[in-house]
């Protein structure tokens, strides 16, 4: 098999996305707002991921524990690892050491397991709580009306620290849900809960990152627009 060695399309996509991010920021946000561009790596070959790192990407988003474990040894060392996929409690132990941030905490049970594994290795694990803003049965995430109670429970745990919220809004009516999510984020911020920070709103993917920036996103998670269509889902 011929190895793909030219990743010029990644350079072009990277520059275009950065430009569009800047455009959205200039239109809707303050000049000194920082918005992080995460590259979502699911199904993408490590060589292509490394090319994105060479372009300037500093945050990688991983969805699957198994896939991450098989690819991590090939990654360049200069990017942070974030876990963004649905996380089973029995897999937490395999990733807790490597992850700068886990975006997908949506239950006390999962938070307790992360707390336990982080305690074991002497780390405080930074996490986001995932909110199912559209109330879709097919999606993970805590319901908006159960969010505050979950945050209160996590705030009692010593080795897990909430840094913000994450969401995957429904495709239909996207902007409405982005707006709702911004309201939820600002509402929780204003409550100033002990041991809970609202510094990161992880929101926006290939199809809606400019709109997500409009509604306060601080981190966009981009796969397809950077690497091209995935071969499998
Ligand atoms: C796959 C995925 C993305 C990226 O989606 P694209 O539409 O390919 O940009 C972002 N966030 C999560 C949680 C994902 O699973």
mmCIF file of C-alpha atoms and ligand atoms in Angstrom:
data_model
loop_
_atom_site.group_PDB
_atom_site.id
_atom_site.type_symbol
_atom_site.label_atom_id
_atom_site.label_comp_id
_atom_site.label_asym_id
_atom_site.label_seq_id
_atom_site.Cartn_x
_atom_site.Cartn_y
_atom_site.Cartn_z
ATOM 1 C CA UNK A 1 0.000 0.000 0.000
ATOM 2 C CA UNK A 2 1.238 3.458 -0.932
ATOM 3 C CA UNK A 3 1.564 5.645 2.162
ATOM 4 C CA UNK A 4 -0.072 9.033 2.011
ATOM 5 C CA UNK A 5 2.782 11.485 2.396
ATOM 6 C CA UNK A 6 1.317 14.778 1.200
ATOM 7 C CA UNK A 7 -0.916 16.506 3.677
ATOM 8 C CA UNK A 8 -1.261 19.807 1.819
ATOM 9 C CA UNK A 9 -5.067 19.587 2.206
ATOM 10 C CA UNK A 10 -4.616 19.713 5.978
ATOM 11 C CA UNK A 11 -2.555 22.933 5.708
ATOM 12 C CA UNK A 12 -5.263 24.493 3.575
ATOM 13 C CA UNK A 13 -8.105 23.361 5.831
ATOM 14 C CA UNK A 14 -6.246 24.514 8.917
ATOM 15 C CA UNK A 15 -5.674 27.999 7.498
ATOM 16 C CA UNK A 16 -9.259 28.317 6.281
ATOM 17 C CA UNK A 17 -10.718 27.255 9.642
ATOM 18 C CA UNK A 18 -8.429 29.655 11.526
ATOM 19 C CA UNK A 19 -9.523 32.437 9.193
ATOM 20 C CA UNK A 20 -13.195 31.641 9.736
ATOM 21 C CA UNK A 21 -12.660 31.472 13.489
ATOM 22 C CA UNK A 22 -11.002 34.911 13.416
ATOM 23 C CA UNK A 23 -13.837 36.247 11.292
ATOM 24 C CA UNK A 24 -16.479 35.007 13.747
ATOM 25 C CA UNK A 25 -14.473 36.354 16.658
ATOM 26 C CA UNK A 26 -14.068 39.787 15.048
ATOM 27 C CA UNK A 27 -17.812 39.918 14.484
ATOM 28 C CA UNK A 28 -19.149 38.609 17.766
ATOM 29 C CA UNK A 29 -16.510 38.571 20.491
ATOM 30 C CA UNK A 30 -13.928 40.653 22.322
ATOM 31 C CA UNK A 31 -10.507 40.888 20.669
ATOM 32 C CA UNK A 32 -8.696 39.261 23.584
ATOM 33 C CA UNK A 33 -11.084 36.285 23.921
ATOM 34 C CA UNK A 34 -9.175 33.073 23.432
ATOM 35 C CA UNK A 35 -10.784 30.303 21.435
ATOM 36 C CA UNK A 36 -8.969 26.978 21.268
ATOM 37 C CA UNK A 37 -8.961 24.950 18.067
ATOM 38 C CA UNK A 38 -9.062 21.256 18.958
ATOM 39 C CA UNK A 39 -8.386 18.648 16.278
ATOM 40 C CA UNK A 40 -10.705 15.642 16.628
ATOM 41 C CA UNK A 41 -8.713 12.570 15.669
ATOM 42 C CA UNK A 42 -11.204 9.697 15.446
ATOM 43 C CA UNK A 43 -10.398 7.393 12.486
ATOM 44 C CA UNK A 44 -7.524 9.691 11.415
ATOM 45 C CA UNK A 45 -4.079 8.160 10.858
ATOM 46 C CA UNK A 46 -1.378 9.318 13.304
ATOM 47 C CA UNK A 47 0.689 10.766 10.416
ATOM 48 C CA UNK A 48 -2.167 13.104 9.506
ATOM 49 C CA UNK A 49 -2.701 14.020 13.163
ATOM 50 C CA UNK A 50 1.003 14.820 13.463
ATOM 51 C CA UNK A 51 0.772 17.014 10.414
ATOM 52 C CA UNK A 52 -1.988 19.000 12.132
ATOM 53 C CA UNK A 53 0.325 19.378 15.133
ATOM 54 C CA UNK A 54 3.031 20.664 12.792
ATOM 55 C CA UNK A 55 0.518 23.200 11.450
ATOM 56 C CA UNK A 56 0.024 24.534 14.982
ATOM 57 C CA UNK A 57 -2.686 22.388 16.611
ATOM 58 C CA UNK A 58 -2.015 22.047 20.342
ATOM 59 C CA UNK A 59 -5.073 20.108 21.520
ATOM 60 C CA UNK A 60 -6.171 16.671 20.303
ATOM 61 C CA UNK A 61 -9.653 15.305 21.016
ATOM 62 C CA UNK A 62 -9.936 11.533 21.443
ATOM 63 C CA UNK A 63 -13.239 9.639 21.295
ATOM 64 C CA UNK A 64 -12.406 6.023 21.810
ATOM 65 C CA UNK A 65 -10.174 4.556 24.491
ATOM 66 C CA UNK A 66 -9.020 1.594 22.385
ATOM 67 C CA UNK A 67 -8.207 3.703 19.352
ATOM 68 C CA UNK A 68 -6.361 6.250 21.470
ATOM 69 C CA UNK A 69 -4.242 3.570 23.145
ATOM 70 C CA UNK A 70 -3.236 2.114 19.785
ATOM 71 C CA UNK A 71 -2.300 5.501 18.328
ATOM 72 C CA UNK A 72 -0.762 7.452 21.196
ATOM 73 C CA UNK A 73 2.743 6.051 20.825
ATOM 74 C CA UNK A 74 2.917 7.535 17.299
ATOM 75 C CA UNK A 75 1.825 11.048 18.203
ATOM 76 C CA UNK A 76 4.267 13.942 18.420
ATOM 77 C CA UNK A 77 4.641 14.912 22.069
ATOM 78 C CA UNK A 78 3.711 18.589 21.824
ATOM 79 C CA UNK A 79 -0.087 18.464 21.953
ATOM 80 C CA UNK A 80 -2.432 18.097 24.925
ATOM 81 C CA UNK A 81 -4.787 15.119 24.996
ATOM 82 C CA UNK A 82 -8.469 15.668 25.701
ATOM 83 C CA UNK A 83 -11.073 12.918 25.936
ATOM 84 C CA UNK A 84 -14.366 13.903 24.277
ATOM 85 C CA UNK A 85 -16.186 10.598 23.683
ATOM 86 C CA UNK A 86 -18.627 8.683 25.818
ATOM 87 C CA UNK A 87 -16.547 7.152 28.597
ATOM 88 C CA UNK A 88 -17.343 3.843 30.290
ATOM 89 C CA UNK A 89 -16.352 3.693 33.950
ATOM 90 C CA UNK A 90 -14.285 0.530 33.461
ATOM 91 C CA UNK A 91 -12.080 2.334 30.893
ATOM 92 C CA UNK A 92 -11.269 5.389 32.996
ATOM 93 C CA UNK A 93 -8.134 3.769 34.406
ATOM 94 C CA UNK A 94 -6.555 3.513 30.936
ATOM 95 C CA UNK A 95 -6.712 7.200 30.111
ATOM 96 C CA UNK A 96 -6.684 9.204 33.310
ATOM 97 C CA UNK A 97 -2.912 9.582 33.342
ATOM 98 C CA UNK A 98 -2.727 11.109 29.848
ATOM 99 C CA UNK A 99 -5.734 13.393 29.718
ATOM 100 C CA UNK A 100 -5.411 17.108 30.372
ATOM 101 C CA UNK A 101 -9.203 17.410 30.228
ATOM 102 C CA UNK A 102 -12.121 14.946 30.050
ATOM 103 C CA UNK A 103 -15.102 16.656 28.354
ATOM 104 C CA UNK A 104 -17.742 13.972 28.785
ATOM 105 C CA UNK A 105 -18.595 13.667 32.486
ATOM 106 C CA UNK A 106 -22.343 13.216 32.785
ATOM 107 C CA UNK A 107 -22.998 11.162 35.925
ATOM 108 C CA UNK A 108 -21.954 10.929 39.564
ATOM 109 C CA UNK A 109 -20.876 7.349 38.909
ATOM 110 C CA UNK A 110 -18.431 8.356 36.171
ATOM 111 C CA UNK A 111 -17.155 11.322 38.180
ATOM 112 C CA UNK A 112 -16.593 9.082 41.213
ATOM 113 C CA UNK A 113 -14.563 6.630 39.132
ATOM 114 C CA UNK A 114 -12.440 9.445 37.670
ATOM 115 C CA UNK A 115 -11.926 10.771 41.204
ATOM 116 C CA UNK A 116 -10.865 7.320 42.380
ATOM 117 C CA UNK A 117 -8.419 6.718 39.522
ATOM 118 C CA UNK A 118 -6.984 10.227 39.779
ATOM 119 C CA UNK A 119 -6.489 9.737 43.521
ATOM 120 C CA UNK A 120 -4.663 6.466 42.809
ATOM 121 C CA UNK A 121 -2.074 8.221 40.621
ATOM 122 C CA UNK A 122 -1.908 11.420 42.668
ATOM 123 C CA UNK A 123 -3.485 13.727 40.110
ATOM 124 C CA UNK A 124 -6.343 16.195 40.128
ATOM 125 C CA UNK A 125 -8.236 15.501 36.896
ATOM 126 C CA UNK A 126 -9.736 18.495 35.117
ATOM 127 C CA UNK A 127 -13.121 17.767 33.553
ATOM 128 C CA UNK A 128 -16.061 19.354 31.786
ATOM 129 C CA UNK A 129 -19.634 18.301 32.428
ATOM 130 C CA UNK A 130 -21.452 17.329 29.255
ATOM 131 C CA UNK A 131 -24.930 18.803 28.910
ATOM 132 C CA UNK A 132 -27.579 17.236 26.681
ATOM 133 C CA UNK A 133 -28.989 20.611 25.733
ATOM 134 C CA UNK A 134 -31.421 19.247 23.152
ATOM 135 C CA UNK A 135 -32.758 16.498 25.436
ATOM 136 C CA UNK A 136 -32.070 13.881 22.766
ATOM 137 C CA UNK A 137 -32.421 10.253 23.868
ATOM 138 C CA UNK A 138 -29.586 9.228 21.539
ATOM 139 C CA UNK A 139 -27.071 11.550 23.149
ATOM 140 C CA UNK A 140 -25.017 11.439 26.317
ATOM 141 C CA UNK A 141 -24.943 14.321 28.736
ATOM 142 C CA UNK A 142 -26.817 15.430 31.804
ATOM 143 C CA UNK A 143 -30.230 17.081 31.389
ATOM 144 C CA UNK A 144 -30.056 20.852 31.937
ATOM 145 C CA UNK A 145 -32.355 20.652 34.970
ATOM 146 C CA UNK A 146 -30.113 18.054 36.633
ATOM 147 C CA UNK A 147 -26.872 19.930 35.968
ATOM 148 C CA UNK A 148 -26.606 21.933 39.157
ATOM 149 C CA UNK A 149 -27.128 18.912 41.384
ATOM 150 C CA UNK A 150 -24.453 16.948 39.511
ATOM 151 C CA UNK A 151 -22.025 19.876 39.847
ATOM 152 C CA UNK A 152 -22.704 20.026 43.601
ATOM 153 C CA UNK A 153 -21.895 16.340 43.974
ATOM 154 C CA UNK A 154 -18.698 16.589 41.926
ATOM 155 C CA UNK A 155 -17.605 19.657 43.874
ATOM 156 C CA UNK A 156 -17.266 17.406 46.953
ATOM 157 C CA UNK A 157 -14.703 15.146 45.240
ATOM 158 C CA UNK A 158 -11.060 15.914 45.997
ATOM 159 C CA UNK A 159 -9.291 14.715 42.831
ATOM 160 C CA UNK A 160 -11.594 15.990 40.123
ATOM 161 C CA UNK A 161 -12.017 19.618 39.182
ATOM 162 C CA UNK A 162 -14.760 20.994 36.934
ATOM 163 C CA UNK A 163 -13.472 23.623 34.485
ATOM 164 C CA UNK A 164 -16.618 24.180 32.459
ATOM 165 C CA UNK A 165 -19.244 22.596 30.223
ATOM 166 C CA UNK A 166 -19.401 20.712 26.937
ATOM 167 C CA UNK A 167 -22.275 20.059 24.565
ATOM 168 C CA UNK A 168 -23.181 18.441 21.256
ATOM 169 C CA UNK A 169 -26.375 20.237 20.206
ATOM 170 C CA UNK A 170 -28.996 18.733 17.889
ATOM 171 C CA UNK A 171 -28.406 19.350 14.194
ATOM 172 C CA UNK A 172 -31.911 20.724 13.765
ATOM 173 C CA UNK A 173 -32.396 24.137 15.313
ATOM 174 C CA UNK A 174 -28.738 24.352 16.114
ATOM 175 C CA UNK A 175 -28.536 28.085 16.868
ATOM 176 C CA UNK A 176 -31.391 27.936 19.332
ATOM 177 C CA UNK A 177 -29.551 25.251 21.303
ATOM 178 C CA UNK A 178 -26.237 27.113 21.128
ATOM 179 C CA UNK A 179 -28.011 30.120 22.609
ATOM 180 C CA UNK A 180 -29.609 27.978 25.309
ATOM 181 C CA UNK A 181 -26.261 26.466 26.163
ATOM 182 C CA UNK A 182 -24.705 29.907 26.506
ATOM 183 C CA UNK A 183 -27.488 30.828 28.932
ATOM 184 C CA UNK A 184 -26.906 27.700 31.007
ATOM 185 C CA UNK A 185 -23.145 28.389 31.074
ATOM 186 C CA UNK A 186 -23.592 32.022 32.152
ATOM 187 C CA UNK A 187 -26.197 31.040 34.725
ATOM 188 C CA UNK A 188 -23.872 28.489 36.354
ATOM 189 C CA UNK A 189 -20.958 30.990 36.161
ATOM 190 C CA UNK A 190 -22.993 33.583 38.033
ATOM 191 C CA UNK A 191 -23.715 31.125 40.871
ATOM 192 C CA UNK A 192 -20.009 30.923 41.737
ATOM 193 C CA UNK A 193 -20.205 27.407 43.144
ATOM 194 C CA UNK A 194 -17.352 26.284 45.394
ATOM 195 C CA UNK A 195 -14.691 24.255 43.607
ATOM 196 C CA UNK A 196 -16.455 24.657 40.237
ATOM 197 C CA UNK A 197 -14.910 26.896 37.571
ATOM 198 C CA UNK A 198 -16.586 28.068 34.383
ATOM 199 C CA UNK A 199 -13.569 28.826 32.194
ATOM 200 C CA UNK A 200 -14.264 26.535 29.273
ATOM 201 C CA UNK A 201 -17.346 26.159 27.090
ATOM 202 C CA UNK A 202 -16.568 23.330 24.658
ATOM 203 C CA UNK A 203 -19.052 23.819 21.837
ATOM 204 C CA UNK A 204 -18.926 23.847 18.032
ATOM 205 C CA UNK A 205 -17.867 21.264 15.441
ATOM 206 C CA UNK A 206 -17.153 21.371 11.690
ATOM 207 C CA UNK A 207 -20.660 22.464 10.761
ATOM 208 C CA UNK A 208 -21.356 25.049 13.430
ATOM 209 C CA UNK A 209 -18.109 26.384 14.906
ATOM 210 C CA UNK A 210 -18.652 29.967 13.710
ATOM 211 C CA UNK A 211 -22.149 30.003 15.243
ATOM 212 C CA UNK A 212 -20.778 28.409 18.429
ATOM 213 C CA UNK A 213 -18.194 31.202 18.676
ATOM 214 C CA UNK A 214 -21.029 33.674 18.429
ATOM 215 C CA UNK A 215 -22.677 32.060 21.466
ATOM 216 C CA UNK A 216 -19.632 32.097 23.676
ATOM 217 C CA UNK A 217 -17.671 28.944 22.854
ATOM 218 C CA UNK A 218 -14.088 28.922 24.146
ATOM 219 C CA UNK A 219 -13.113 25.669 22.458
ATOM 220 C CA UNK A 220 -14.205 24.266 19.101
ATOM 221 C CA UNK A 221 -13.794 20.561 18.303
ATOM 222 C CA UNK A 222 -13.107 20.003 14.631
ATOM 223 C CA UNK A 223 -12.706 16.743 12.745
ATOM 224 C CA UNK A 224 -14.167 16.600 9.241
ATOM 225 C CA UNK A 225 -13.399 20.193 8.203
ATOM 226 C CA UNK A 226 -9.730 19.647 9.050
ATOM 227 C CA UNK A 227 -9.041 16.030 8.057
ATOM 228 C CA UNK A 228 -11.796 15.350 5.504
ATOM 229 C CA UNK A 229 -14.705 12.907 5.713
ATOM 230 C CA UNK A 230 -14.223 9.951 8.027
ATOM 231 C CA UNK A 231 -14.000 6.462 6.547
ATOM 232 C CA UNK A 232 -16.237 4.963 9.224
ATOM 233 C CA UNK A 233 -18.214 6.414 12.094
HETATM 234 C C1 LIG B 1 -16.572 13.606 16.025
HETATM 235 C C2 LIG B 1 -16.747 14.634 17.075
HETATM 236 C C3 LIG B 1 -16.491 15.994 16.815
HETATM 237 C C4 LIG B 1 -16.054 16.503 15.464
HETATM 238 O O1 LIG B 1 -17.084 16.390 14.529
HETATM 239 P P1 LIG B 1 -16.892 16.964 13.033
HETATM 240 O O2 LIG B 1 -18.263 17.248 12.595
HETATM 241 O O3 LIG B 1 -16.215 15.893 12.261
HETATM 242 O O4 LIG B 1 -16.046 18.183 13.142
HETATM 243 C C5 LIG B 1 -16.628 16.904 17.861
HETATM 244 N N1 LIG B 1 -17.017 16.508 19.096
HETATM 245 C C6 LIG B 1 -17.275 15.223 19.383
HETATM 246 C C7 LIG B 1 -17.693 14.867 20.765
HETATM 247 C C8 LIG B 1 -17.157 14.250 18.387
HETATM 248 O O5 LIG B 1 -17.431 12.971 18.677
#
